Amino acid sequence: MTGPVIVGADHSPGTADALALGRWLAETLEVPLIVAVVHPAPSAIGSGRVDAEWIADRHRAAERILTEARSTLDDRTGVEYRVVASTSAAHGLHDLAEQTGAAMLVVGSGAAAPAARIFAGSTAERLLAGTICPVAVAPAGGVAPGSLGRIGVAYVDTPDGRAALSAAAALARRTGSPLLLVTVVAGGDAALPFMIGDDAERAFLDTARETYEDALRNAAASVPDVSAEWELRSGDVVEELAALDDVDVLFCGSRGYGPTRRVLLGGVSGRLLRRARRPLVVVPRA
């Protein structure tokens, strides 16, 4: 991770959480921090002067947001502030990430997010539909980034899971924090609704647990220069992962298909965006 951390800022309350998370990530990874505000680009078809006046007004509003961001960051030196013109906030941040080779994009939760919960707004959801770099979403009003001293990974032994582990390990090496790898096995009814007989269900789940434990053990041992612990939990996958509140950030993969090196939300990562208590980082496919 050598490119900048980019924080998408706007007038929403979640921007302060995103700035705090982005600053911590940039300082930890020792990469530049860019705070970007996207305003509408001029329309190809419009009424000339009216469009120009409206665009100028939106540009001034973007500059005011950047002024607020500077104040939030206490005029921290080394931060670059940019106003980007684009057709949408997500599109503008996508383009900026590609142009700069961003290490990560950071945004806040939607306006409806309850305290210490992520609730993805439209920009976050659109960002996660094709971004080339990991996307971090900060929960509303959570604890200070970096205060808990552990990095979480929602791990499955797939290319997506291994990509999430690799990205988490890169951050853990910088912080000196241990990793916590978590796999959740669904309960019997959820795992095998089509099978009849408790014995068959128990046999299947016992075999699955052994397989997952081996995968977790091997994954934890495969990460160099990082202390790694692992847990195998049972229950609803999203509920168990969302309840993790003792990690500074939780990394997860996107999904098992789609263009390589692009984030495309799968069922678990998509639902986690609305439930997680800690910052969630969704990593592109390997």
PDB file of C-alpha atoms in Angstrom:
ATOM      1  CA  MET A   1       0.000   0.000   0.000  1.00  0.00           C
ATOM      2  CA  THR A   2       1.980   2.970  -1.285  1.00  0.00           C
ATOM      3  CA  GLY A   3      -0.690   5.201  -2.801  1.00  0.00           C
ATOM      4  CA  PRO A   4      -2.617   7.786  -0.793  1.00  0.00           C
ATOM      5  CA  VAL A   5      -5.571   7.267   1.494  1.00  0.00           C
ATOM      6  CA  ILE A   6      -8.488   9.248   0.049  1.00  0.00           C
ATOM      7  CA  VAL A   7     -11.307  10.479   2.281  1.00  0.00           C
ATOM      8  CA  GLY A   8     -14.543  11.454   0.569  1.00  0.00           C
ATOM      9  CA  ALA A   9     -15.993  14.442   2.435  1.00  0.00           C
ATOM     10  CA  ASP A  10     -19.411  16.080   2.300  1.00  0.00           C
ATOM     11  CA  HIS A  11     -21.816  17.929   4.599  1.00  0.00           C
ATOM     12  CA  SER A  12     -23.036  14.766   6.349  1.00  0.00           C
ATOM     13  CA  PRO A  13     -22.261  14.053  10.031  1.00  0.00           C
ATOM     14  CA  GLY A  14     -20.348  10.931   8.985  1.00  0.00           C
ATOM     15  CA  THR A  15     -17.538  12.999   7.446  1.00  0.00           C
ATOM     16  CA  ALA A  16     -15.908  13.598  10.853  1.00  0.00           C
ATOM     17  CA  ASP A  17     -15.764   9.823  11.468  1.00  0.00           C
ATOM     18  CA  ALA A  18     -14.326   9.264   7.993  1.00  0.00           C
ATOM     19  CA  LEU A  19     -11.661  11.929   8.524  1.00  0.00           C
ATOM     20  CA  ALA A  20     -10.592  10.387  11.833  1.00  0.00           C
ATOM     21  CA  LEU A  21     -10.351   6.923  10.287  1.00  0.00           C
ATOM     22  CA  GLY A  22      -8.593   8.218   7.166  1.00  0.00           C
ATOM     23  CA  ARG A  23      -6.021  10.147   9.188  1.00  0.00           C
ATOM     24  CA  TRP A  24      -5.230   7.071  11.300  1.00  0.00           C
ATOM     25  CA  LEU A  25      -4.906   4.834   8.240  1.00  0.00           C
ATOM     26  CA  ALA A  26      -2.667   7.309   6.393  1.00  0.00           C
ATOM     27  CA  GLU A  27      -0.418   7.825   9.414  1.00  0.00           C
ATOM     28  CA  THR A  28      -0.223   4.099  10.104  1.00  0.00           C
ATOM     29  CA  LEU A  29       0.527   3.147   6.503  1.00  0.00           C
ATOM     30  CA  GLU A  30       2.837   6.176   6.144  1.00  0.00           C
ATOM     31  CA  VAL A  31       1.163   7.313   2.939  1.00  0.00           C
ATOM     32  CA  PRO A  32      -0.267  10.701   1.888  1.00  0.00           C
ATOM     33  CA  LEU A  33      -3.777  11.734   2.895  1.00  0.00           C
ATOM     34  CA  ILE A  34      -6.112  13.333   0.353  1.00  0.00           C
ATOM     35  CA  VAL A  35      -9.438  14.846   1.370  1.00  0.00           C
ATOM     36  CA  ALA A  36     -11.706  15.157  -1.654  1.00  0.00           C
ATOM     37  CA  VAL A  37     -15.079  16.778  -2.248  1.00  0.00           C
ATOM     38  CA  VAL A  38     -16.941  16.021  -5.466  1.00  0.00           C
ATOM     39  CA  HIS A  39     -19.226  18.608  -7.027  1.00  0.00           C
ATOM     40  CA  PRO A  40     -21.286  18.309 -10.227  1.00  0.00           C
ATOM     41  CA  ALA A  41     -19.473  18.653 -13.522  1.00  0.00           C
ATOM     42  CA  PRO A  42     -20.915  21.016 -16.160  1.00  0.00           C
ATOM     43  CA  SER A  43     -23.735  19.433 -18.100  1.00  0.00           C
ATOM     44  CA  ALA A  44     -23.211  18.726 -21.778  1.00  0.00           C
ATOM     45  CA  ILE A  45     -26.693  20.066 -22.448  1.00  0.00           C
ATOM     46  CA  GLY A  46     -27.822  23.041 -20.407  1.00  0.00           C
ATOM     47  CA  SER A  47     -28.851  26.642 -20.387  1.00  0.00           C
ATOM     48  CA  GLY A  48     -25.362  28.128 -20.455  1.00  0.00           C
ATOM     49  CA  ARG A  49     -25.172  30.883 -17.901  1.00  0.00           C
ATOM     50  CA  VAL A  50     -27.655  29.229 -15.537  1.00  0.00           C
ATOM     51  CA  ASP A  51     -25.602  26.016 -15.531  1.00  0.00           C
ATOM     52  CA  ALA A  52     -22.359  27.933 -15.046  1.00  0.00           C
ATOM     53  CA  GLU A  53     -23.743  29.881 -12.103  1.00  0.00           C
ATOM     54  CA  TRP A  54     -25.054  26.731 -10.468  1.00  0.00           C
ATOM     55  CA  ILE A  55     -21.741  24.900 -10.947  1.00  0.00           C
ATOM     56  CA  ALA A  56     -19.870  27.868  -9.468  1.00  0.00           C
ATOM     57  CA  ASP A  57     -22.175  27.790  -6.447  1.00  0.00           C
ATOM     58  CA  ARG A  58     -21.556  24.046  -5.983  1.00  0.00           C
ATOM     59  CA  HIS A  59     -17.807  24.658  -6.238  1.00  0.00           C
ATOM     60  CA  ARG A  60     -18.012  27.252  -3.467  1.00  0.00           C
ATOM     61  CA  ALA A  61     -19.997  24.806  -1.333  1.00  0.00           C
ATOM     62  CA  ALA A  62     -17.270  22.188  -1.902  1.00  0.00           C
ATOM     63  CA  GLU A  63     -14.612  24.654  -0.788  1.00  0.00           C
ATOM     64  CA  ARG A  64     -16.590  25.283   2.409  1.00  0.00           C
ATOM     65  CA  ILE A  65     -16.625  21.550   3.115  1.00  0.00           C
ATOM     66  CA  LEU A  66     -12.852  21.445   2.702  1.00  0.00           C
ATOM     67  CA  THR A  67     -12.501  24.363   5.102  1.00  0.00           C
ATOM     68  CA  GLU A  68     -14.510  22.396   7.669  1.00  0.00           C
ATOM     69  CA  ALA A  69     -12.316  19.348   7.029  1.00  0.00           C
ATOM     70  CA  ARG A  70      -9.155  21.399   7.641  1.00  0.00           C
ATOM     71  CA  SER A  71     -10.611  22.515  10.950  1.00  0.00           C
ATOM     72  CA  THR A  72     -11.525  18.943  11.903  1.00  0.00           C
ATOM     73  CA  LEU A  73      -7.985  17.784  11.114  1.00  0.00           C
ATOM     74  CA  ASP A  74      -6.517  20.754  13.039  1.00  0.00           C
ATOM     75  CA  ASP A  75      -4.815  22.030   9.870  1.00  0.00           C
ATOM     76  CA  ARG A  76      -2.589  18.946   9.878  1.00  0.00           C
ATOM     77  CA  THR A  77       0.355  19.465   7.545  1.00  0.00           C
ATOM     78  CA  GLY A  78       0.887  17.180   4.591  1.00  0.00           C
ATOM     79  CA  VAL A  79      -2.801  16.771   3.789  1.00  0.00           C
ATOM     80  CA  GLU A  80      -3.899  17.515   0.234  1.00  0.00           C
ATOM     81  CA  TYR A  81      -7.367  18.959  -0.296  1.00  0.00           C
ATOM     82  CA  ARG A  82      -9.060  18.557  -3.658  1.00  0.00           C
ATOM     83  CA  VAL A  83     -12.286  19.599  -5.328  1.00  0.00           C
ATOM     84  CA  VAL A  84     -13.277  17.115  -8.033  1.00  0.00           C
ATOM     85  CA  ALA A  85     -15.889  17.730 -10.718  1.00  0.00           C
ATOM     86  CA  SER A  86     -17.819  14.635 -11.769  1.00  0.00           C
ATOM     87  CA  THR A  87     -21.249  13.281 -12.565  1.00  0.00           C
ATOM     88  CA  SER A  88     -21.551  11.731  -9.083  1.00  0.00           C
ATOM     89  CA  ALA A  89     -19.610  11.549  -5.838  1.00  0.00           C
ATOM     90  CA  ALA A  90     -18.856   7.860  -6.316  1.00  0.00           C
ATOM     91  CA  HIS A  91     -17.730   8.354  -9.922  1.00  0.00           C
ATOM     92  CA  GLY A  92     -15.453  11.236  -8.948  1.00  0.00           C
ATOM     93  CA  LEU A  93     -13.847   9.263  -6.125  1.00  0.00           C
ATOM     94  CA  HIS A  94     -13.462   6.233  -8.411  1.00  0.00           C
ATOM     95  CA  ASP A  95     -11.572   8.363 -10.945  1.00  0.00           C
ATOM     96  CA  LEU A  96      -9.385   9.968  -8.297  1.00  0.00           C
ATOM     97  CA  ALA A  97      -8.499   6.561  -6.846  1.00  0.00           C
ATOM     98  CA  GLU A  98      -7.417   5.325 -10.268  1.00  0.00           C
ATOM     99  CA  GLN A  99      -5.443   8.478 -11.062  1.00  0.00           C
ATOM    100  CA  THR A 100      -3.527   8.413  -7.779  1.00  0.00           C
ATOM    101  CA  GLY A 101      -3.180   4.645  -7.317  1.00  0.00           C
ATOM    102  CA  ALA A 102      -4.963   4.989  -3.975  1.00  0.00           C
ATOM    103  CA  ALA A 103      -4.216   2.582  -1.156  1.00  0.00           C
ATOM    104  CA  MET A 104      -7.712   3.012   0.243  1.00  0.00           C
ATOM    105  CA  LEU A 105     -10.901   5.032  -0.069  1.00  0.00           C
ATOM    106  CA  VAL A 106     -12.608   6.094   3.167  1.00  0.00           C
ATOM    107  CA  VAL A 107     -16.173   7.346   3.573  1.00  0.00           C
ATOM    108  CA  GLY A 108     -18.551   7.852   6.472  1.00  0.00           C
ATOM    109  CA  SER A 109     -21.839   6.140   7.211  1.00  0.00           C
ATOM    110  CA  GLY A 110     -25.170   7.330   5.928  1.00  0.00           C
ATOM    111  CA  ALA A 111     -27.181   9.944   7.786  1.00  0.00           C
ATOM    112  CA  ALA A 112     -29.514   7.294   9.222  1.00  0.00           C
ATOM    113  CA  ALA A 113     -26.724   5.383  10.978  1.00  0.00           C
ATOM    114  CA  PRO A 114     -27.317   4.782  14.701  1.00  0.00           C
ATOM    115  CA  ALA A 115     -24.458   5.453  17.106  1.00  0.00           C
ATOM    116  CA  ALA A 116     -21.480   3.105  16.707  1.00  0.00           C
ATOM    117  CA  ARG A 117     -23.040   1.389  13.689  1.00  0.00           C
ATOM    118  CA  ILE A 118     -22.351   1.467   9.987  1.00  0.00           C
ATOM    119  CA  PHE A 119     -25.238   2.331   7.710  1.00  0.00           C
ATOM    120  CA  ALA A 120     -24.058   2.627   4.148  1.00  0.00           C
ATOM    121  CA  GLY A 121     -25.240   5.698   2.282  1.00  0.00           C
ATOM    122  CA  SER A 122     -25.667   5.827  -1.473  1.00  0.00           C
ATOM    123  CA  THR A 123     -22.096   7.026  -2.083  1.00  0.00           C
ATOM    124  CA  ALA A 124     -20.584   4.172  -0.069  1.00  0.00           C
ATOM    125  CA  GLU A 125     -22.750   1.591  -1.814  1.00  0.00           C
ATOM    126  CA  ARG A 126     -21.877   2.944  -5.247  1.00  0.00           C
ATOM    127  CA  LEU A 127     -18.187   3.115  -4.379  1.00  0.00           C
ATOM    128  CA  LEU A 128     -18.303  -0.564  -3.544  1.00  0.00           C
ATOM    129  CA  ALA A 129     -19.614  -1.396  -7.008  1.00  0.00           C
ATOM    130  CA  GLY A 130     -16.328  -1.520  -8.860  1.00  0.00           C
ATOM    131  CA  THR A 131     -13.647   0.403  -6.965  1.00  0.00           C
ATOM    132  CA  ILE A 132     -10.097  -0.796  -7.660  1.00  0.00           C
ATOM    133  CA  CYS A 133      -8.827  -0.320  -4.088  1.00  0.00           C
ATOM    134  CA  PRO A 134     -10.123  -1.306  -0.644  1.00  0.00           C
ATOM    135  CA  VAL A 135     -13.005   0.814   0.631  1.00  0.00           C
ATOM    136  CA  ALA A 136     -13.297   1.627   4.341  1.00  0.00           C
ATOM    137  CA  VAL A 137     -16.590   2.745   5.852  1.00  0.00           C
ATOM    138  CA  ALA A 138     -16.487   4.385   9.290  1.00  0.00           C
ATOM    139  CA  PRO A 139     -19.321   3.750  11.755  1.00  0.00           C
ATOM    140  CA  ALA A 140     -21.159   6.658  13.288  1.00  0.00           C
ATOM    141  CA  GLY A 141     -19.623   7.897  16.535  1.00  0.00           C
ATOM    142  CA  GLY A 142     -17.374   4.911  17.169  1.00  0.00           C
ATOM    143  CA  VAL A 143     -14.308   4.737  19.413  1.00  0.00           C
ATOM    144  CA  ALA A 144     -11.103   6.440  18.309  1.00  0.00           C
ATOM    145  CA  PRO A 145      -9.340   4.528  15.503  1.00  0.00           C
ATOM    146  CA  GLY A 146      -6.356   2.527  16.698  1.00  0.00           C
ATOM    147  CA  SER A 147      -7.370   2.428  20.367  1.00  0.00           C
ATOM    148  CA  LEU A 148      -8.223  -1.274  20.600  1.00  0.00           C
ATOM    149  CA  GLY A 149      -5.003  -2.815  19.312  1.00  0.00           C
ATOM    150  CA  ARG A 150      -6.313  -5.668  17.165  1.00  0.00           C
ATOM    151  CA  ILE A 151      -7.106  -6.075  13.461  1.00  0.00           C
ATOM    152  CA  GLY A 152     -10.016  -8.321  12.492  1.00  0.00           C
ATOM    153  CA  VAL A 153     -10.450 -10.449   9.371  1.00  0.00           C
ATOM    154  CA  ALA A 154     -13.670 -12.121   8.274  1.00  0.00           C
ATOM    155  CA  TYR A 155     -11.867 -15.148   6.840  1.00  0.00           C
ATOM    156  CA  VAL A 156     -12.897 -17.849   4.418  1.00  0.00           C
ATOM    157  CA  ASP A 157     -10.417 -19.926   2.443  1.00  0.00           C
ATOM    158  CA  THR A 158     -11.189 -18.359  -0.933  1.00  0.00           C
ATOM    159  CA  PRO A 159      -9.340 -15.817  -3.109  1.00  0.00           C
ATOM    160  CA  ASP A 160     -11.479 -13.089  -1.538  1.00  0.00           C
ATOM    161  CA  GLY A 161     -10.702 -14.232   1.983  1.00  0.00           C
ATOM    162  CA  ARG A 162      -6.992 -14.457   1.263  1.00  0.00           C
ATOM    163  CA  ALA A 163      -7.031 -10.960  -0.269  1.00  0.00           C
ATOM    164  CA  ALA A 164      -8.683  -9.613   2.896  1.00  0.00           C
ATOM    165  CA  LEU A 165      -6.085 -11.385   5.057  1.00  0.00           C
ATOM    166  CA  SER A 166      -3.209  -9.955   3.014  1.00  0.00           C
ATOM    167  CA  ALA A 167      -4.533  -6.397   3.303  1.00  0.00           C
ATOM    168  CA  ALA A 168      -5.189  -6.792   7.036  1.00  0.00           C
ATOM    169  CA  ALA A 169      -1.696  -8.181   7.589  1.00  0.00           C
ATOM    170  CA  ALA A 170      -0.144  -5.162   5.844  1.00  0.00           C
ATOM    171  CA  LEU A 171      -1.910  -2.866   8.309  1.00  0.00           C
ATOM    172  CA  ALA A 172      -1.105  -5.091  11.300  1.00  0.00           C
ATOM    173  CA  ARG A 173       2.606  -4.980  10.493  1.00  0.00           C
ATOM    174  CA  ARG A 174       2.468  -1.193  10.683  1.00  0.00           C
ATOM    175  CA  THR A 175       0.526  -1.065  13.937  1.00  0.00           C
ATOM    176  CA  GLY A 176       2.240  -4.013  15.619  1.00  0.00           C
ATOM    177  CA  SER A 177      -1.247  -5.309  16.449  1.00  0.00           C
ATOM    178  CA  PRO A 178      -2.229  -8.989  16.339  1.00  0.00           C
ATOM    179  CA  LEU A 179      -4.705 -10.284  13.813  1.00  0.00           C
ATOM    180  CA  LEU A 180      -7.949 -11.976  14.727  1.00  0.00           C
ATOM    181  CA  LEU A 181      -9.253 -14.294  11.999  1.00  0.00           C
ATOM    182  CA  VAL A 182     -12.929 -15.173  12.391  1.00  0.00           C
ATOM    183  CA  THR A 183     -14.941 -17.748  10.479  1.00  0.00           C
ATOM    184  CA  VAL A 184     -18.627 -18.229  11.223  1.00  0.00           C
ATOM    185  CA  VAL A 185     -20.343 -21.572  10.693  1.00  0.00           C
ATOM    186  CA  ALA A 186     -24.086 -21.339  10.230  1.00  0.00           C
ATOM    187  CA  GLY A 187     -26.291 -23.231  12.639  1.00  0.00           C
ATOM    188  CA  GLY A 188     -27.687 -26.594  11.624  1.00  0.00           C
ATOM    189  CA  ASP A 189     -31.072 -25.360  10.431  1.00  0.00           C
ATOM    190  CA  ALA A 190     -29.508 -22.624   8.335  1.00  0.00           C
ATOM    191  CA  ALA A 191     -26.733 -24.811   6.946  1.00  0.00           C
ATOM    192  CA  LEU A 192     -28.839 -27.812   5.989  1.00  0.00           C
ATOM    193  CA  PRO A 193     -32.506 -26.945   5.641  1.00  0.00           C
ATOM    194  CA  PHE A 194     -32.914 -29.642   3.003  1.00  0.00           C
ATOM    195  CA  MET A 195     -31.544 -32.586   5.001  1.00  0.00           C
ATOM    196  CA  ILE A 196     -33.648 -34.816   7.179  1.00  0.00           C
ATOM    197  CA  GLY A 197     -32.215 -36.316  10.342  1.00  0.00           C
ATOM    198  CA  ASP A 198     -30.174 -34.896  13.171  1.00  0.00           C
ATOM    199  CA  ASP A 199     -27.391 -37.428  12.676  1.00  0.00           C
ATOM    200  CA  ALA A 200     -26.782 -36.333   9.091  1.00  0.00           C
ATOM    201  CA  GLU A 201     -26.749 -32.675  10.081  1.00  0.00           C
ATOM    202  CA  ARG A 202     -24.358 -33.254  12.978  1.00  0.00           C
ATOM    203  CA  ALA A 203     -22.000 -35.275  10.790  1.00  0.00           C
ATOM    204  CA  PHE A 204     -21.962 -32.597   8.110  1.00  0.00           C
ATOM    205  CA  LEU A 205     -21.394 -29.765  10.581  1.00  0.00           C
ATOM    206  CA  ASP A 206     -18.640 -31.653  12.414  1.00  0.00           C
ATOM    207  CA  THR A 207     -16.823 -32.171   9.126  1.00  0.00           C
ATOM    208  CA  ALA A 208     -17.333 -28.528   8.171  1.00  0.00           C
ATOM    209  CA  ARG A 209     -15.972 -27.332  11.506  1.00  0.00           C
ATOM    210  CA  GLU A 210     -12.859 -29.472  11.113  1.00  0.00           C
ATOM    211  CA  THR A 211     -12.323 -28.082   7.610  1.00  0.00           C
ATOM    212  CA  TYR A 212     -12.760 -24.476   8.751  1.00  0.00           C
ATOM    213  CA  GLU A 213     -10.491 -24.984  11.769  1.00  0.00           C
ATOM    214  CA  ASP A 214      -7.740 -26.379   9.535  1.00  0.00           C
ATOM    215  CA  ALA A 215      -8.150 -23.445   7.134  1.00  0.00           C
ATOM    216  CA  LEU A 216      -7.994 -20.919   9.968  1.00  0.00           C
ATOM    217  CA  ARG A 217      -4.979 -22.596  11.561  1.00  0.00           C
ATOM    218  CA  ASN A 218      -3.111 -22.660   8.253  1.00  0.00           C
ATOM    219  CA  ALA A 219      -4.061 -19.072   7.423  1.00  0.00           C
ATOM    220  CA  ALA A 220      -2.891 -17.807  10.814  1.00  0.00           C
ATOM    221  CA  ALA A 221       0.426 -19.637  10.395  1.00  0.00           C
ATOM    222  CA  SER A 222       0.885 -18.313   6.845  1.00  0.00           C
ATOM    223  CA  VAL A 223       1.176 -14.632   7.782  1.00  0.00           C
ATOM    224  CA  PRO A 224       4.825 -13.621   8.304  1.00  0.00           C
ATOM    225  CA  ASP A 225       5.891 -11.122  10.969  1.00  0.00           C
ATOM    226  CA  VAL A 226       2.388 -10.854  12.455  1.00  0.00           C
ATOM    227  CA  SER A 227       0.868 -12.487  15.505  1.00  0.00           C
ATOM    228  CA  ALA A 228      -2.413 -14.096  14.462  1.00  0.00           C
ATOM    229  CA  GLU A 229      -5.194 -15.648  16.518  1.00  0.00           C
ATOM    230  CA  TRP A 230      -8.306 -17.325  15.164  1.00  0.00           C
ATOM    231  CA  GLU A 231     -11.846 -18.108  16.231  1.00  0.00           C
ATOM    232  CA  LEU A 232     -14.509 -20.366  14.787  1.00  0.00           C
ATOM    233  CA  ARG A 233     -17.962 -19.118  15.723  1.00  0.00           C
ATOM    234  CA  SER A 234     -21.409 -20.560  15.183  1.00  0.00           C
ATOM    235  CA  GLY A 235     -24.560 -18.658  14.312  1.00  0.00           C
ATOM    236  CA  ASP A 236     -25.746 -16.123  11.789  1.00  0.00           C
ATOM    237  CA  VAL A 237     -22.720 -15.003   9.774  1.00  0.00           C
ATOM    238  CA  VAL A 238     -23.609 -11.309   9.560  1.00  0.00           C
ATOM    239  CA  GLU A 239     -24.793 -11.043  13.178  1.00  0.00           C
ATOM    240  CA  GLU A 240     -21.631 -12.673  14.538  1.00  0.00           C
ATOM    241  CA  LEU A 241     -19.290 -10.541  12.450  1.00  0.00           C
ATOM    242  CA  ALA A 242     -21.249  -7.351  13.082  1.00  0.00           C
ATOM    243  CA  ALA A 243     -21.018  -7.955  16.838  1.00  0.00           C
ATOM    244  CA  LEU A 244     -17.200  -7.792  16.792  1.00  0.00           C
ATOM    245  CA  ASP A 245     -16.410  -4.698  18.809  1.00  0.00           C
ATOM    246  CA  ASP A 246     -12.879  -5.407  20.043  1.00  0.00           C
ATOM    247  CA  VAL A 247     -11.032  -4.762  16.773  1.00  0.00           C
ATOM    248  CA  ASP A 248      -9.818  -1.464  15.338  1.00  0.00           C
ATOM    249  CA  VAL A 249     -11.053  -2.420  11.890  1.00  0.00           C
ATOM    250  CA  LEU A 250     -12.630  -5.473  10.265  1.00  0.00           C
ATOM    251  CA  PHE A 251     -11.424  -6.583   6.821  1.00  0.00           C
ATOM    252  CA  CYS A 252     -13.595  -8.706   4.559  1.00  0.00           C
ATOM    253  CA  GLY A 253     -13.584  -9.831   0.946  1.00  0.00           C
ATOM    254  CA  SER A 254     -16.076  -8.612  -1.608  1.00  0.00           C
ATOM    255  CA  ARG A 255     -17.391 -11.637  -3.450  1.00  0.00           C
ATOM    256  CA  GLY A 256     -16.191 -14.697  -5.281  1.00  0.00           C
ATOM    257  CA  TYR A 257     -16.840 -13.567  -8.836  1.00  0.00           C
ATOM    258  CA  GLY A 258     -16.697 -10.444 -10.961  1.00  0.00           C
ATOM    259  CA  PRO A 259     -13.810  -8.506 -12.536  1.00  0.00           C
ATOM    260  CA  THR A 260     -10.480  -9.066 -10.843  1.00  0.00           C
ATOM    261  CA  ARG A 261      -9.142  -6.251  -8.661  1.00  0.00           C
ATOM    262  CA  ARG A 262     -12.601  -4.718  -8.305  1.00  0.00           C
ATOM    263  CA  VAL A 263     -14.870  -4.541  -5.297  1.00  0.00           C
ATOM    264  CA  LEU A 264     -18.266  -6.064  -5.955  1.00  0.00           C
ATOM    265  CA  LEU A 265     -20.468  -6.524  -2.930  1.00  0.00           C
ATOM    266  CA  GLY A 266     -21.582  -9.995  -2.015  1.00  0.00           C
ATOM    267  CA  GLY A 267     -24.349 -10.942   0.388  1.00  0.00           C
ATOM    268  CA  VAL A 268     -22.288 -10.943   3.591  1.00  0.00           C
ATOM    269  CA  SER A 269     -20.228  -7.814   2.915  1.00  0.00           C
ATOM    270  CA  GLY A 270     -23.306  -5.929   1.710  1.00  0.00           C
ATOM    271  CA  ARG A 271     -25.282  -6.704   4.870  1.00  0.00           C
ATOM    272  CA  LEU A 272     -22.280  -6.032   7.110  1.00  0.00           C
ATOM    273  CA  LEU A 273     -22.249  -2.477   5.789  1.00  0.00           C
ATOM    274  CA  ARG A 274     -25.502  -1.897   7.623  1.00  0.00           C
ATOM    275  CA  ARG A 275     -24.681  -3.718  10.848  1.00  0.00           C
ATOM    276  CA  ALA A 276     -20.972  -3.554  11.730  1.00  0.00           C
ATOM    277  CA  ARG A 277     -19.930  -1.803  14.936  1.00  0.00           C
ATOM    278  CA  ARG A 278     -16.343  -1.215  13.872  1.00  0.00           C
ATOM    279  CA  PRO A 279     -14.887   0.258  10.666  1.00  0.00           C
ATOM    280  CA  LEU A 280     -15.316  -2.162   7.803  1.00  0.00           C
ATOM    281  CA  VAL A 281     -12.801  -2.483   4.961  1.00  0.00           C
ATOM    282  CA  VAL A 282     -14.028  -4.301   1.856  1.00  0.00           C
ATOM    283  CA  VAL A 283     -11.108  -5.565  -0.233  1.00  0.00           C
ATOM    284  CA  PRO A 284     -11.122  -6.156  -4.015  1.00  0.00           C
ATOM    285  CA  ARG A 285     -10.689  -9.606  -5.434  1.00  0.00           C
ATOM    286  CA  ALA A 286      -7.132 -10.876  -5.670  1.00  0.00           C
TER     287      ALA A 286
END
